[in-house]
Coordinates of C-alpha atoms and ligand atoms in Angstrom, one line a residue:
M1 CA 0.7 -9.1 11.5
G2 CA 2.8 -12.1 11.3
T3 CA 4.8 -13.9 13.8
V4 CA 6.5 -12.1 16.6
V5 CA 9.7 -14.2 17.9
D6 CA 10.7 -14.2 21.4
A7 CA 14.6 -13.5 21.5
S8 CA 14.8 -14.7 25.3
N9 CA 15.8 -17.9 25.0
K10 CA 19.1 -17.0 23.3
E11 CA 22.3 -17.1 25.2
A12 CA 24.3 -15.8 22.5
N13 CA 21.9 -12.4 23.1
G14 CA 24.4 -12.4 26.1
G15 CA 21.1 -11.0 27.8
S16 CA 20.7 -8.0 25.9
L17 CA 17.6 -8.3 23.8
S18 CA 16.7 -10.9 26.2
E19 CA 13.2 -11.0 27.7
K20 CA 11.6 -8.8 24.8
K21 CA 9.5 -9.4 22.1
F22 CA 10.5 -8.0 18.9
R23 CA 9.3 -7.1 15.2
V24 CA 11.6 -7.0 12.8
V25 CA 10.9 -6.3 9.1
F26 CA 13.9 -6.5 6.6
V27 CA 13.9 -4.2 4.2
L28 CA 15.9 -5.5 1.0
G29 CA 16.5 -4.2 -2.7
G30 CA 19.3 -3.5 -4.9
P31 CA 21.4 -0.5 -4.4
G32 CA 19.6 2.5 -5.5
S33 CA 15.7 0.4 -5.4
G34 CA 14.6 3.4 -2.9
K35 CA 15.1 1.2 0.4
G36 CA 15.9 4.3 2.5
T37 CA 13.4 6.4 1.1
Q38 CA 10.6 4.1 1.8
C39 CA 11.8 3.3 5.0
A40 CA 11.3 7.1 6.3
N41 CA 7.9 7.0 4.9
I42 CA 7.1 3.9 7.0
V43 CA 8.3 5.3 10.5
Q44 CA 6.2 8.1 9.5
H45 CA 3.0 6.2 8.9
F46 CA 3.5 2.7 11.4
G47 CA 5.8 3.9 14.2
F48 CA 8.6 1.6 13.3
T49 CA 12.6 2.4 13.7
H50 CA 14.6 2.5 10.8
L51 CA 18.1 0.8 11.2
S52 CA 19.8 1.0 7.6
A53 CA 22.9 -1.4 8.3
G54 CA 25.0 0.6 5.4
D55 CA 24.2 4.4 7.7
L56 CA 25.1 2.0 11.0
L57 CA 28.6 1.1 9.1
R58 CA 29.3 4.7 7.7
A59 CA 28.6 6.2 11.3
E60 CA 31.2 3.6 12.5
I61 CA 33.7 4.9 10.2
K62 CA 33.3 8.6 11.4
S63 CA 33.4 7.7 14.8
G64 CA 37.1 6.7 14.5
S65 CA 36.4 3.2 15.6
E66 CA 39.2 0.6 14.9
N67 CA 37.0 -1.3 12.3
G68 CA 36.8 1.8 10.6
T69 CA 39.2 1.6 8.2
M70 CA 38.3 -1.9 7.3
I71 CA 34.6 -1.0 6.7
Q72 CA 35.7 1.8 4.7
N73 CA 37.5 -0.1 2.3
M74 CA 34.7 -2.9 2.0
I75 CA 32.2 -0.3 1.3
K76 CA 34.4 1.2 -1.3
E77 CA 34.9 -2.3 -3.0
G78 CA 31.1 -2.5 -2.6
K79 CA 31.7 -6.1 -0.1
I80 CA 29.9 -7.4 2.3
V81 CA 31.2 -6.3 5.8
P82 CA 31.9 -9.6 8.5
S83 CA 28.8 -10.4 10.0
E84 CA 29.9 -10.0 13.8
V85 CA 30.6 -6.2 13.1
T86 CA 27.2 -5.3 11.2
I87 CA 25.1 -7.5 13.7
K88 CA 26.6 -6.0 16.9
L89 CA 25.8 -2.6 15.7
L90 CA 22.4 -3.8 14.7
Q91 CA 21.7 -5.0 18.5
R92 CA 23.1 -1.7 19.9
A93 CA 21.0 0.3 18.1
M94 CA 17.9 -1.9 18.9
Q95 CA 18.7 -2.0 22.3
E96 CA 19.2 2.0 22.3
S97 CA 16.2 3.0 20.3
G98 CA 13.7 1.6 23.0
N99 CA 11.1 0.6 20.3
D100 CA 10.3 -3.2 19.6
K101 CA 9.6 -2.7 16.3
F102 CA 12.2 -2.2 13.5
L103 CA 12.7 -2.0 10.2
I104 CA 16.0 -3.5 9.3
D105 CA 17.5 -2.0 5.6
G106 CA 19.9 -3.3 3.5
F107 CA 21.0 -6.5 6.1
P108 CA 20.9 -9.3 5.6
R109 CA 23.4 -9.4 2.3
N110 CA 24.2 -12.9 2.3
E111 CA 23.6 -16.3 3.6
E112 CA 25.9 -15.8 6.3
N113 CA 24.6 -12.3 7.3
R114 CA 21.1 -14.0 7.9
A115 CA 22.0 -17.3 9.6
A116 CA 24.6 -15.3 11.9
F117 CA 21.7 -12.9 12.8
E118 CA 19.1 -15.3 13.6
S119 CA 21.2 -17.2 15.4
V120 CA 22.8 -14.4 17.4
T121 CA 19.8 -12.8 18.3
G122 CA 17.0 -15.4 17.9
I123 CA 15.4 -13.4 15.6
E124 CA 13.0 -14.0 12.6
P125 CA 12.0 -11.4 10.4
E126 CA 7.8 -10.9 10.2
F127 CA 8.5 -10.4 6.7
V128 CA 11.0 -9.3 3.8
L129 CA 10.0 -6.4 2.3
F130 CA 11.6 -7.0 -1.1
F131 CA 12.0 -3.7 -3.5
E132 CA 12.4 -4.7 -7.3
C133 CA 14.1 -2.6 -9.6
S134 CA 16.1 -2.5 -12.6
E135 CA 19.5 -2.0 -12.8
E136 CA 19.3 1.2 -15.3
E137 CA 16.7 2.8 -13.1
M138 CA 18.8 1.8 -10.0
E139 CA 22.0 3.4 -11.5
R140 CA 20.5 6.4 -12.6
R141 CA 19.2 7.1 -9.2
L142 CA 22.6 6.4 -7.7
L143 CA 24.7 8.9 -9.9
N144 CA 21.7 11.6 -9.5
R145 CA 21.9 11.4 -5.8
N146 CA 24.7 13.7 -5.2
Q147 CA 24.9 13.4 -0.8
G148 CA 28.8 12.6 -1.3
R149 CA 28.8 8.7 -1.0
E150 CA 32.1 7.1 -1.7
D151 CA 30.2 4.1 -3.2
D152 CA 28.1 6.1 -6.0
N153 CA 30.5 6.2 -8.7
I154 CA 30.1 4.1 -11.2
D155 CA 33.0 1.7 -10.8
T156 CA 31.6 0.4 -7.4
I157 CA 28.0 0.6 -8.5
R158 CA 28.6 -2.1 -11.1
K159 CA 30.5 -4.2 -8.2
R160 CA 27.5 -3.5 -5.7
F161 CA 24.9 -4.6 -8.5
K162 CA 27.1 -7.7 -8.8
V163 CA 27.5 -8.4 -5.2
F164 CA 23.5 -7.8 -5.1
M165 CA 22.9 -10.7 -7.4
E166 CA 25.2 -13.1 -6.5
S167 CA 24.9 -12.8 -2.5
S168 CA 21.7 -10.8 -1.7
L169 CA 19.3 -12.5 -3.8
P170 CA 19.8 -16.1 -2.8
V171 CA 18.7 -14.4 0.9
I172 CA 15.6 -13.3 -1.1
E173 CA 15.0 -16.7 -2.5
Y174 CA 15.2 -18.4 0.9
Y175 CA 12.6 -16.0 2.4
K176 CA 10.5 -16.6 -0.5
S177 CA 10.5 -20.7 -0.2
K178 CA 9.4 -19.8 3.6
G179 CA 6.5 -17.5 2.1
K180 CA 7.7 -14.4 3.5
V181 CA 8.7 -11.8 0.8
R182 CA 6.2 -9.0 0.0
Q183 CA 7.5 -8.0 -3.3
I184 CA 7.0 -4.5 -4.4
D185 CA 7.2 -2.5 -7.9
A186 CA 10.2 -0.2 -6.8
A187 CA 10.6 1.4 -10.4
K188 CA 7.6 3.9 -10.3
P189 CA 7.6 6.9 -8.8
I190 CA 8.2 8.0 -4.8
E191 CA 4.2 8.1 -3.8
E192 CA 3.4 5.3 -5.9
V193 CA 5.6 2.4 -4.2
F194 CA 4.5 4.1 -1.0
E195 CA 1.0 2.9 -1.7
A196 CA 2.0 -0.5 -2.7
V197 CA 4.1 -0.3 0.9
K198 CA 1.2 1.0 3.0
A199 CA -1.3 -2.1 1.4
V200 CA 1.7 -4.7 3.0
F201 CA 1.5 -2.9 6.1
T202 CA -1.8 -2.0 6.9
P203 CA -3.0 -4.9 9.2
L204 CA -5.2 -7.2 7.7
N205 CA -8.5 -6.2 10.1
E206 CA -8.1 -2.8 9.0
K207 CA -8.5 -3.6 5.0
V208 CA -11.3 -5.6 6.2
K209 CA -12.8 -2.9 7.9
H210 CA -12.3 -0.8 5.0
R211 CA -13.5 -3.1 2.6
H212 CA -16.9 -3.6 4.4
R213 CA -17.2 0.4 4.8
S214 CA -17.0 0.5 1.1
D215 CA -19.3 -2.5 0.8
A216 CA -21.7 -0.4 3.1
S217 CA -21.4 2.8 1.1
W218 CA -22.1 0.8 -2.7
S219 CA -25.2 -1.0 -0.5
F220 CA -26.6 2.3 0.2
N221 CA -25.9 4.5 -3.0
R222 CA -27.5 1.6 -5.0
C223 CA -30.9 1.5 -2.5
M224 CA -30.8 5.2 -3.2
R225 CA -30.2 4.7 -6.9
Q226 CA -33.6 2.3 -6.8
F227 CA -35.1 4.5 -4.6
G228 CA -34.8 7.4 -7.4
E229 CA -35.7 5.0 -9.9
K230 CA -39.1 4.3 -8.2
I231 CA -40.0 7.7 -7.4
K232 CA -39.3 8.9 -11.0
C233 CA -41.6 6.1 -12.4
F234 CA -44.3 6.7 -9.9
W235 CA -44.5 10.4 -11.0
T236 CA -44.5 9.9 -14.7
R237 CA -47.5 7.4 -14.1
R238 CA -49.3 10.4 -12.2
V239 CA -48.2 13.2 -14.8
S240 CA -49.4 11.0 -17.6
S241 CA -52.8 9.5 -15.9
Ligands
UP5_301 N1 14.7 7.7 -5.5 C1 14.5 6.6 -4.3 N2 13.3 6.0 -4.4 C2 12.8 6.7 -5.5 C3 11.7 6.3 -6.8 N3 10.6 5.8 -6.8 N4 12.2 7.0 -7.9 C4 12.9 8.2 -8.3 N5 13.8 8.2 -7.3 C5 13.7 7.7 -6.0 O1 17.4 5.9 -2.9 C6 18.4 6.1 -3.8 C7 18.1 7.4 -4.9 O2 17.0 7.4 -5.4 C8 17.9 8.7 -4.1 O3 18.6 9.9 -4.4 C9 16.5 8.8 -3.6 O4 15.7 10.2 -3.5 C10 16.0 8.1 -5.0 P1 17.5 5.3 -1.6 O5 16.2 5.4 -0.7 O6 18.9 6.1 -0.9 O7 17.9 3.9 -2.0 P2 18.4 2.7 -1.3 O8 17.9 1.4 -1.7 O9 18.6 2.9 0.4 O10 20.1 2.8 -2.1 P3 21.5 2.8 -1.4 O11 22.2 3.3 -1.8 O12 21.5 3.2 0.5 O13 21.5 1.0 -0.8 P4 22.8 0.3 -1.2 O14 21.9 -1.4 0.0 O15 23.5 0.2 -2.2 O16 23.7 0.6 0.1 P5 23.8 0.6 1.9 O17 23.9 1.8 2.8 O18 22.5 -0.2 2.6 O19 24.9 -0.4 1.9 C11 26.2 0.4 1.4 C12 27.5 -0.8 1.7 O20 27.3 -0.9 2.6 C13 27.2 -2.0 0.6 O21 27.2 -1.8 -0.7 C14 28.4 -3.0 1.6 O22 29.7 -2.5 1.4 C15 27.5 -2.4 3.1 N6 26.8 -3.2 4.1 C16 27.5 -4.0 4.5 O23 28.6 -4.6 4.2 N7 26.6 -4.9 5.3 C17 25.5 -4.4 5.5 O24 24.4 -5.2 6.3 C18 25.3 -3.2 4.6 C19 26.1 -2.7 4.1
MG302 MG1 20.1 3.0 1.5

């Protein structure tokens, strides 16, 4: 499935992610488009480790780190936390996971995030899963979420939408120009969205196998139908003669 980039030749990696090959899928989409919800499903079915940049930043606030207050203020304003902070958290989580395939959810959020991640880790995403959803629907979901997130209030939600349109969409456009975007209609019910997601993650050879299987069963059914017709003809002729 797609390319796997070897991060071993990047000095900036500091050896931390070195000598390992990683499969990385960026999961992008507006606030409330369902990134976290679908990532949980993908983890169950396809064995990826889910790294939500937002969750890592929120955990950093809780941990009482020196960056905590700065991160908290940025999130309240819907602003994008400096790349070096987020990338360090992502790198650490990748190392600690022991896995080699990752869903990076909600990152990169702007061109600077994207370029910095690539140059620091040497990793390019295999593809980008993009959840497309109207603001009206996303707003409804966020206002109904009730998980006590400080940024789920109407003022911050509107700011998050603006940042998404201005800073994050260009990242999606960049990957579109490289043919790496897999766009999903995320306005549908959760199960239907996941059906579309599964089709993206199911390896091509699996899809071919399924198609061959269904081709074979179609031919078998057709044969049986024709055979049945022949027997019917035979008996009709015998009965009438
Ligand atoms: N829901 C989900 N799918 C549904 C469906 N198909 N139909 C009906 N309901 C559906 O879903 C949101 C809600 O909708 C849930 O209640 C769910 O049940 C329901 P969720 O899966 O949580 O959506 P998600 O896209 O993950 O929404 P989230 O709010 O997490 O997206 P954001 O991108 O806004 O939040 P994130 O946590 O990534 O970032 C928060 C902030 O952190 C940013 O605004 C920014 O300030 C900061 N940040 C950075 O600075 N840098 C980063 O790299 C990352 C974050
Ligand atoms: Mg999320």
